Short mmCIF file of C-alpha atoms and ligand atoms in Angstrom, two decimals:
data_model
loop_
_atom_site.label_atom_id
_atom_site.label_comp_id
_atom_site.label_asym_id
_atom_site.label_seq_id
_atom_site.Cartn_x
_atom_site.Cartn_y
_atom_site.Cartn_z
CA UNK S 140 -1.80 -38.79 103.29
CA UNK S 141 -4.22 -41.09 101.84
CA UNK S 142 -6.89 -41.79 104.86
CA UNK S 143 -8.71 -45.27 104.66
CA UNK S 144 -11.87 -46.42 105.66
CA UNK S 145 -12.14 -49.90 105.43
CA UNK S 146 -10.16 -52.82 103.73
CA UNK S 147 -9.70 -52.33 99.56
CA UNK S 148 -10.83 -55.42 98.41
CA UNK S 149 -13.46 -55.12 95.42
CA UNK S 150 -15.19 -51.87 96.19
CA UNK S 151 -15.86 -52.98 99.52
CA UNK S 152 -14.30 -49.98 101.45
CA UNK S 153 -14.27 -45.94 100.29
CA UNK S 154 -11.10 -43.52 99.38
CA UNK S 155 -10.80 -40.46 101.14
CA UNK S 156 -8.28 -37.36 100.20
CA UNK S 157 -6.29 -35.00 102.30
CA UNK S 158 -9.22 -32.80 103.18
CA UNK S 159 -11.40 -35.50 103.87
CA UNK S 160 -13.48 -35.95 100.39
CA UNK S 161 -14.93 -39.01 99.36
CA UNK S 162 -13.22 -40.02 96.11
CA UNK S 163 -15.36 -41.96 93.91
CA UNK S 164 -15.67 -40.55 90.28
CA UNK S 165 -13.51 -41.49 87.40
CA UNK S 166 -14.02 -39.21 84.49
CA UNK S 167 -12.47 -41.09 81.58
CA UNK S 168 -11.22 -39.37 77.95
CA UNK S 169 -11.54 -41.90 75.12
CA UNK S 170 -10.08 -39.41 72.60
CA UNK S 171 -9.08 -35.85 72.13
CA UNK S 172 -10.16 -35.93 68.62
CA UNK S 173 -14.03 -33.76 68.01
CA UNK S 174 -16.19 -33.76 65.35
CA UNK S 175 -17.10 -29.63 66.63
CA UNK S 176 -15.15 -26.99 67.55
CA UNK S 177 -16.65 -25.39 70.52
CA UNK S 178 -15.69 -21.47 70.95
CA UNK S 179 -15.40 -22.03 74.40
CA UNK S 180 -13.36 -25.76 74.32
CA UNK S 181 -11.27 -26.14 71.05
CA UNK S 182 -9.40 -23.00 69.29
CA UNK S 183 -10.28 -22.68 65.80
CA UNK S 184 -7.28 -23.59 64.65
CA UNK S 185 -5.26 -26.44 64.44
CA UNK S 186 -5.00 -28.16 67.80
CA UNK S 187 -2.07 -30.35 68.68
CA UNK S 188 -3.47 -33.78 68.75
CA UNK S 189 -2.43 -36.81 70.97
CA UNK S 190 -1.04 -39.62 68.71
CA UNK S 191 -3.80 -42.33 68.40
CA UNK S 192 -1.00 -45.12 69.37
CA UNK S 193 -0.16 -43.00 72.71
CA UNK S 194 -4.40 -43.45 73.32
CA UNK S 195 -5.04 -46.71 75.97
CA UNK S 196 -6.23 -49.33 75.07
CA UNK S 197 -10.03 -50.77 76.27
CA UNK S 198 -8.16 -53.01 78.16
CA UNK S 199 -5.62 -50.56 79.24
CA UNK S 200 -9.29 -48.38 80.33
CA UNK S 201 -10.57 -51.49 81.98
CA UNK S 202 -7.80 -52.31 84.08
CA UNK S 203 -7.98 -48.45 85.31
CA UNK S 204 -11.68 -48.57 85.95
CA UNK S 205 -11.14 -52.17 87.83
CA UNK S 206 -8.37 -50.66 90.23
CA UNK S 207 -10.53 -47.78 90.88
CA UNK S 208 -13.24 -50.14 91.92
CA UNK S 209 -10.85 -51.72 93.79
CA UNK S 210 -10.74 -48.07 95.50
CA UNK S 211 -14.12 -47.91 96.48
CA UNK S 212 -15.10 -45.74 93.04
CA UNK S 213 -18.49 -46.78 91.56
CA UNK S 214 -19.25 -44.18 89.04
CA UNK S 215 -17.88 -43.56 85.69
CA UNK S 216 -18.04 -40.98 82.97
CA UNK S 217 -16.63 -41.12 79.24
CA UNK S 218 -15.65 -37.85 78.04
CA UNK S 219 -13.35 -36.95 74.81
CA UNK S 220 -13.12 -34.73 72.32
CA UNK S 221 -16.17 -36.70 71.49
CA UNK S 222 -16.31 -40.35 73.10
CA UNK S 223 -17.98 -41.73 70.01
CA UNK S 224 -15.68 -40.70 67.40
CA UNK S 225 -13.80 -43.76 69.31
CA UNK S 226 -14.53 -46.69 67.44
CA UNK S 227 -16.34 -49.32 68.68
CA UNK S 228 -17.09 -47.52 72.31
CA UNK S 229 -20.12 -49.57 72.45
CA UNK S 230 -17.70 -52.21 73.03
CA UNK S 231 -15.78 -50.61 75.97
CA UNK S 232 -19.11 -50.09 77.63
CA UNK S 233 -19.77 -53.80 77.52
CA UNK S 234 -16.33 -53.87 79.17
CA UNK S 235 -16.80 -51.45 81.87
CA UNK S 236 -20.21 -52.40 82.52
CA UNK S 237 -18.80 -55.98 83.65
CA UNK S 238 -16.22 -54.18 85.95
CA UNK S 239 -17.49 -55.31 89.75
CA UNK S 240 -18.39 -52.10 92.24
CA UNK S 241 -19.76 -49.77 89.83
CA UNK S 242 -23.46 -49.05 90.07
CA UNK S 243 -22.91 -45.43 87.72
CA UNK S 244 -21.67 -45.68 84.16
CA UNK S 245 -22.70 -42.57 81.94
CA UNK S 246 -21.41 -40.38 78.72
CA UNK S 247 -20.87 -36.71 77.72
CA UNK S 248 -21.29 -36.25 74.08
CA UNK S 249 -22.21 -33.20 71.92
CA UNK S 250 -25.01 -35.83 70.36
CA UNK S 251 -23.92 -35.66 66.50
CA UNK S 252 -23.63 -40.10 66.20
CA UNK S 253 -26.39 -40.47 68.78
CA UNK S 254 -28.54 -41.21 66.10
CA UNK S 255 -26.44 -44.47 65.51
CA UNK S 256 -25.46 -45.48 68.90
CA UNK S 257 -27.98 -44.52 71.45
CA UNK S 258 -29.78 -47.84 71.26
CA UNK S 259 -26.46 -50.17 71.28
CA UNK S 260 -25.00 -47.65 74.19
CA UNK S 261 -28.23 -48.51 76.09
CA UNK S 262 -27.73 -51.72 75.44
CA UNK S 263 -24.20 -52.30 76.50
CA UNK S 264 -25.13 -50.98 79.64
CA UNK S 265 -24.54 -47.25 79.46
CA UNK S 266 -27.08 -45.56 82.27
CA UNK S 267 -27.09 -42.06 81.46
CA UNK S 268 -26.05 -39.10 79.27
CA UNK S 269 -25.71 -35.43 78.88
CA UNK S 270 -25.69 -33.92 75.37
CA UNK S 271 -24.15 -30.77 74.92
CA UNK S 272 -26.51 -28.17 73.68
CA UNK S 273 -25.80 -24.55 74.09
CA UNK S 274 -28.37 -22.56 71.28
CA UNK S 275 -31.56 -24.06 69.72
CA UNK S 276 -31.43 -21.09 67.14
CA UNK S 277 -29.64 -23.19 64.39
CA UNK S 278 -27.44 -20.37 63.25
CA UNK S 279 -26.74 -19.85 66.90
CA UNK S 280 -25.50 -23.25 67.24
CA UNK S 281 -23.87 -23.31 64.20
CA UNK S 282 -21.31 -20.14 65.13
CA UNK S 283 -21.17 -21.62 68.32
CA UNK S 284 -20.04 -25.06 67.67
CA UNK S 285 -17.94 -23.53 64.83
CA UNK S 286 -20.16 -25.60 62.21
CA UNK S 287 -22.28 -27.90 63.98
CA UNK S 288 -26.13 -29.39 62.71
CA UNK S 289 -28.37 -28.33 65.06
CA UNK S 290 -30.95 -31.03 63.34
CA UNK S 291 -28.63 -34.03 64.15
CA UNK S 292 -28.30 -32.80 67.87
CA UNK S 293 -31.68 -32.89 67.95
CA UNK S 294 -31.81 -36.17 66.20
CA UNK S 295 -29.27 -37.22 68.61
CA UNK S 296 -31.61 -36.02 71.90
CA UNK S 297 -34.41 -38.00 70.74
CA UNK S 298 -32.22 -41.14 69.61
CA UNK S 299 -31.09 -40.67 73.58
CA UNK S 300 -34.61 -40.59 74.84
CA UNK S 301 -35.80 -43.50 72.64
CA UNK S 302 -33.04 -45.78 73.96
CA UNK S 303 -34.18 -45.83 77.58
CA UNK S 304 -31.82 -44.46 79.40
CA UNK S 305 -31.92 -44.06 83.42
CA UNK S 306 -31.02 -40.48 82.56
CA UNK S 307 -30.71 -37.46 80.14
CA UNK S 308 -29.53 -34.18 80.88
CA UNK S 309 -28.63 -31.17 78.86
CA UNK S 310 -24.91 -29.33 79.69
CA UNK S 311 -25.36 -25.91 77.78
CA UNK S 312 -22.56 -23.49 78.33
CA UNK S 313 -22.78 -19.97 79.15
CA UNK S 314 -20.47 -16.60 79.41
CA UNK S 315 -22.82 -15.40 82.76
CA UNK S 316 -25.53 -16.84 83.74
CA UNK S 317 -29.01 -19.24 82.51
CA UNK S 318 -30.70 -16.09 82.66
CA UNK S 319 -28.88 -15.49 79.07
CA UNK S 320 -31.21 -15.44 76.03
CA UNK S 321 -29.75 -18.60 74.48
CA UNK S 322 -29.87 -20.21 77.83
CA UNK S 323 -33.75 -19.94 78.45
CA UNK S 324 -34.91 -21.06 75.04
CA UNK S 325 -32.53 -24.31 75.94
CA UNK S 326 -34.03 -24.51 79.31
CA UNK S 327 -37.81 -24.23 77.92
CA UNK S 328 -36.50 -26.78 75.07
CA UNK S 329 -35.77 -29.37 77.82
CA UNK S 330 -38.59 -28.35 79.58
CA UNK S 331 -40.99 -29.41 76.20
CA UNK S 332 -38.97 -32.69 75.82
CA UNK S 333 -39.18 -33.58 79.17
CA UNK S 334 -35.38 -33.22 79.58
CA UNK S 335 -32.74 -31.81 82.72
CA UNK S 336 -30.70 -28.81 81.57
CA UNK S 337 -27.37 -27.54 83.77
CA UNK S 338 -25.73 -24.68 82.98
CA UNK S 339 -22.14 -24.89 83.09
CA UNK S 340 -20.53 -21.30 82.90
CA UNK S 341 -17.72 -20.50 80.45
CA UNK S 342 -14.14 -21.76 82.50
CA UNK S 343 -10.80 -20.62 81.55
CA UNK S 344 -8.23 -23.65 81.99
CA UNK S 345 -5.15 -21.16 81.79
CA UNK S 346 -6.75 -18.29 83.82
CA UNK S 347 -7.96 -20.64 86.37
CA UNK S 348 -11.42 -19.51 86.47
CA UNK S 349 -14.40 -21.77 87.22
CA UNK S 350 -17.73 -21.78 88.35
CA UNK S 351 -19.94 -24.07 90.56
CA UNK S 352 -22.16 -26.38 87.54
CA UNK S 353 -25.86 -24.76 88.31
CA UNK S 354 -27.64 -27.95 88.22
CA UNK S 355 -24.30 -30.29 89.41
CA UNK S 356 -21.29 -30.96 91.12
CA UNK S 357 -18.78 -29.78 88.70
CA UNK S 358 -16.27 -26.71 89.93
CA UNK S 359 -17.47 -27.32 93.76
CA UNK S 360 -13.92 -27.85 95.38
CA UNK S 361 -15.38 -28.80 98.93
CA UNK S 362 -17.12 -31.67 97.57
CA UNK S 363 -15.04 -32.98 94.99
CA UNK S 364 -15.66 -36.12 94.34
CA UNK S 365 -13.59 -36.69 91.16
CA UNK S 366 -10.32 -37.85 89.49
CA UNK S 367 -9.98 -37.55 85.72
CA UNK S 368 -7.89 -40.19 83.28
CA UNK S 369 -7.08 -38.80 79.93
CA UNK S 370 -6.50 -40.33 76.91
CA UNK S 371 -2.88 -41.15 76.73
CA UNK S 372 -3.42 -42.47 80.78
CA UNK S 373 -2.67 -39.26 82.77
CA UNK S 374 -4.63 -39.88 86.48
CA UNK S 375 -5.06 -36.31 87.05
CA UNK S 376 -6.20 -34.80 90.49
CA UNK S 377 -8.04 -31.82 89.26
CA UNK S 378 -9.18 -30.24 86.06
CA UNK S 379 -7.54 -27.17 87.32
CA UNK S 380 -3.99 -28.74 87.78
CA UNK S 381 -0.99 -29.40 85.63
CA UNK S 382 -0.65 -32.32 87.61
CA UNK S 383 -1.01 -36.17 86.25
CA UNK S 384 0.51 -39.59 86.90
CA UNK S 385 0.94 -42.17 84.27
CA UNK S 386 -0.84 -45.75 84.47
CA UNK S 387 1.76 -47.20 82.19
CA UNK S 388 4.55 -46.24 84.39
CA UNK S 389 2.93 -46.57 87.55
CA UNK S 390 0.39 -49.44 87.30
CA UNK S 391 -3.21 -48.56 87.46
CA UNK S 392 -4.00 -48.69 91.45
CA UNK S 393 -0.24 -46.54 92.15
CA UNK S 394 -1.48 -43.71 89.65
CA UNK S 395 -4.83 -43.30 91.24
CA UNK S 396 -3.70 -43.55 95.23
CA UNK S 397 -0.94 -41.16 93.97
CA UNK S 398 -3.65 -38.67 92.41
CA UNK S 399 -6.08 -38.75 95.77
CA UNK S 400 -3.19 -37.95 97.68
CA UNK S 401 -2.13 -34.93 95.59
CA UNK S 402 -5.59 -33.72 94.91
CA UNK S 403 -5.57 -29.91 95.79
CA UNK S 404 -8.04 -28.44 98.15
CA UNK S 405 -8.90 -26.31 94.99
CA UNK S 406 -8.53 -25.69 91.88
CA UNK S 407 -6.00 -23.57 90.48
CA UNK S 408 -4.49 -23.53 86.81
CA UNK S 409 -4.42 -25.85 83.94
CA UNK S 410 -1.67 -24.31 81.24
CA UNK S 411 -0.28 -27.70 79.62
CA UNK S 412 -3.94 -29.24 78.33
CA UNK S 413 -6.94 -28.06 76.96
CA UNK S 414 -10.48 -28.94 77.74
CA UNK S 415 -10.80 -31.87 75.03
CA UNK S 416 -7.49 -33.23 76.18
CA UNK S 417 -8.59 -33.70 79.47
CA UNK S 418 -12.61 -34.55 78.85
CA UNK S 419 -13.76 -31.45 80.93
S1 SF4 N 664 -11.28 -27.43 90.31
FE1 SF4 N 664 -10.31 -29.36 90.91
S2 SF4 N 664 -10.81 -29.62 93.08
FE2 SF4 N 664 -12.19 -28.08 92.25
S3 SF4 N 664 -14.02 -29.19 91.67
FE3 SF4 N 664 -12.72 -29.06 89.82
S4 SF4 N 664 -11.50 -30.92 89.85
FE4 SF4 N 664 -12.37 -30.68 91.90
#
C-alpha cells in the first residue's frame, strides 16, 4: 500500500513504498540503441532492438517526469544504450529542466559525442554526469568496450569538465573489486584530473546477482530510492524485476503509484531485458 506523507500537489509532499523508502529517483532510457558493446552490458551479437516508433516521445518523457514531480521525485537520470545517440537530447533537457520540483537532472554516457554536446548539455540545464570508463590502457578499453576509442572518451571527460558541470564522476566496472589492476590506474586517472570514480561490480540481470555501487547508491535494496522508465514507457520497480507498467496504457501518475507499490524489498531477477534496455 502506497503510504503518503503530505498532499501531491507539485512536489510539495514525498512518496513512500511498502517498506517505508523514500521514492524519489526516476532513471529514464532515451534509447536502447549504443554506439559500444560493453562485455559486461550488450552481447556481441546482434541484440533485439526496440522499434524506434515504440520509443516515447520528449513529450511523452516530459509528461512522465512532470507526474513524478507531482510525486514528490526531484531527481532525474538519462540512461540508454547511449542517451546521446538520441537526437536532439539537448532538447529534452531544456524540457525536463523546465519541469517544476526537480532540483537533480544528470546523464550516464560512455562519453564518445561528449566532445559535441557537453557545452549545449550544460547549457540546457543538465547538472551532472558520469562517463563510463573501465581501462585507460587503450587496448584494454578497446577489448572491453568491444571497439571503443579510448582518445574520444578522454576527449569526451575533458569536453565534460570544460562545460561546467555541478558534477563529474567516473562509473568503471569491475569482475571483483577496485583493487583490480585496471581499476587503480582509473582511480589514479580521476585522481590526476581531479575527477570521482565508483566502482560498480560486474551484475548478472538473469542470475540476479548485484553488488552495493562502492562510491553510490546503486544495488543497496534498504535504501532504494529509485524507479526506472525505459524506452518504450515501462515504469519498472526494480532493475532486478521482470516487472513494468505501461504509461501509455496507464497514464503517467497510475504507472508510477502502481510501480512504488510493487517495488520489491529486493532485488531478484531480470530475464526479459537486458542492461541497455532498461538504462542500468
Ligand atoms: S535491486 Fe531493485 S530494490 Fe535493489 S537497489 Fe536495485 S532497483 Fe532497488
Amino acid at each position: 500500500m502506497l503510504r503518503k506523507a503530505g498532499r501531491f500537489a507539485d512536489g510539495d509532499g514525498e512518496v513512500r513504498d511498502a517498506f517505508g523508502r523514500r521514492i524519489n529517483y526516476l532513471r529514464i532510457s532515451v534509447t536502447d540503441r549504443c554506439n559500444l558493446r560493453c562485455y559486461y552490458c550488450m552481447p556481441e551479437g546482434d541484440v533485439p532492438l526496440i522499434q524506434r516508433e515504440d520509443w516515447l516521445t520528449f513529450e511523452e518523457i516530459t509528461e512522465v517526469a512532470r507526474a513524478a514531480a507531482g510525486l514528490g521525485f526531484d531527481k532525474i537520470r538519462l540512461t540508454g544504450g547511449e542517451p546521446l545517440l538520441r537526437s536532439n537530447l539537448v532538447g529534452l533537457v531544456a524540457m525536463l529542466g523546465r519541469v517544476r520540483g526537480l532540483r537533480d537532472l544528470s546523464m550516464t554516457t560512455n562519453g564518445l559525442l561528449l566532445d559535441k554536446y557537453a557545452l549545449p548539455l550544460a547549457e540546457a540545464g543538465l547538472h551532472r554526469v558520469n562517463i563510463s570508463l573501465d581501462s585507460v590502457d587503450p587496448e584494454v578499453y578497446r577489448e572491453k568496450t568491444r571497439g571503443g576509442d579510448f582518445k574520444r572518451a578522454v576527449k569526451g571527460i575533458r569536453a565534460a569538465q570544460a562545460a561546467g558541470f555541478r558534477r563529474i564522476k567516473l562509473n568503471c566496472v569491475v569482475e571483483w573489486s577496485s583493487e583490480e589492476p585496471d581499476a587503480r590506474e582509473v582511480a589514479s586517472f580521476a585522481e590526476r584530473v581531479g575527477l570521482e570514480v565508483r566502482f560498480i561490480r560486474r551484475m548478472n540481470l538473469a542470475a540476479g546477482e548485484f553488488w552495493v555501487v562502492d562510491g553510490g547508491a546503486g544495488g543497496d535494496c534498504a535504501r532504494c530510492n529509485r524507479l526506472r522508465l525505459s524506452c518504450e514507457g515501462l515504469v519498472r520497480p526494480c532493475l532486478f524485476s521482470d516487472v513494468g507498467f505501461n504509461v501509455r496504457e496507464l497514464g503517467a501518475r497510475a504507472a508510477l503509484v502502481q510501480a512504488i507499490e510493487a517495488k520489491p524489498e529486493s532485488g531478484e531477477q531480470c530475464v526479459t531485458s537486458t542492461f541497455s534496455q532498461i538504462g542500468g
